[in-house]
Amino acid sequence: MNRVPESLDMDALRSFVTGIEAGSFALAARQLCRSTSAVSAQLKKLEQQCGTALVMKKGRHLQLTRSGELLMSYARRLLLLNDETLRAVKGDGLKGEIRIGMQEDFGESLMPAILGAFSRQHPGVTITARVDRNQPLLSAMAQHQLDLALVWQADPHAAGQLPGQCPLVWIHHPDFTLADRLQRGDPLPLVVFDAPCVMRSRATAVLDAAGIPWRIVFTSHSLSGIWAALQAGLGLTLRTRAGMPDKLTIASERLPAPGHIGIALVTPETTDDPAQALLQQLIIDAALPFTQR
């Protein structure tokens, strides 16, 4: 007879996640209305079940071990699923309104499937979506006009959850004569967003550092305008692969490496809205395939 797999304790997982997010298991105990010793015992139980240490002390702060990081990613999803299951069985479906903003790359390539599936599964939640550039979305978050915003983040120390870093690539039409232009030393024609734009700034800075001349030949307010200009063969641009049309290609000629850019899910500091917490986790999970940790 096969041995029945051991089950993780949901209460212990909740204490573990709350302690890491709070930065202290003493604070977690206060939030969960438990004693510190009870929360510590739950952590030890989890470590025994997993057969490895999950946290370690770094100065006065807690730090996840590699196994702890792995468990954390699963624990959040398990708790969300546990809570959603109980609400569904009890007939207490999610309700409310979520106002979400997204940068255009995500609006076209990532978010439709997430928002569509979420709306079908949770019809009691009204979702209002806005597709825009980074700065207007961040301004809307600051003015409390949005509850969540998925944006590009050039500064890894800025506010927001960062699921990972996306590699930046030079993109152009296959018929664009990039190699010939580089050989002749002609200024590279750039297709970019209107300033300010983090990718526009990165493109010009990287080319300047490499001593490669450039000129801006096309600017646009929208991502669809960028893709149309590239498909017309007007030049090249610097972006990620997110939403890139099939007719375009990644530059294979020797161009300076442009590095990476972060995906940031900007959220309120804390939320007790279960619908918003669930949608946050779904977005983070869906964004991971676009990233390189």
JSON list of C-alpha atoms in Angstrom, two decimals, residues 105-106 109 152 166 171 223 227 239-245 290:
[
{"chain": "A", "resi": 105, "resn": "ASP", "atom": "CA", "xyz": [2.44, 45.78, -23.45]},
{"chain": "A", "resi": 106, "resn": "PHE", "atom": "CA", "xyz": [0.52, 43.94, -20.75]},
{"chain": "A", "resi": 109, "resn": "SER", "atom": "CA", "xyz": [-0.40, 40.43, -24.34]},
{"chain": "A", "resi": 152, "resn": "TRP", "atom": "CA", "xyz": [7.58, 48.70, -16.30]},
{"chain": "A", "resi": 166, "resn": "CYS", "atom": "CA", "xyz": [12.46, 41.13, -18.40]},
{"chain": "A", "resi": 171, "resn": "ILE", "atom": "CA", "xyz": [13.36, 44.78, -32.50]},
{"chain": "A", "resi": 223, "resn": "LEU", "atom": "CA", "xyz": [2.32, 50.89, -28.67]},
{"chain": "A", "resi": 227, "resn": "TRP", "atom": "CA", "xyz": [4.56, 48.21, -33.97]},
{"chain": "A", "resi": 239, "resn": "ARG", "atom": "CA", "xyz": [11.42, 46.79, -25.89]},
{"chain": "A", "resi": 240, "resn": "THR", "atom": "CA", "xyz": [10.75, 43.39, -24.39]},
{"chain": "A", "resi": 241, "resn": "ARG", "atom": "CA", "xyz": [9.23, 40.46, -26.28]},
{"chain": "A", "resi": 242, "resn": "ALA", "atom": "CA", "xyz": [5.87, 41.04, -24.58]},
{"chain": "A", "resi": 243, "resn": "GLY", "atom": "CA", "xyz": [3.25, 41.55, -27.28]},
{"chain": "A", "resi": 244, "resn": "MET", "atom": "CA", "xyz": [5.78, 41.64, -30.13]},
{"chain": "A", "resi": 245, "resn": "PRO", "atom": "CA", "xyz": [4.02, 40.96, -33.48]},
{"chain": "A", "resi": 290, "resn": "PHE", "atom": "CA", "xyz": [8.10, 36.93, -19.21]}
]
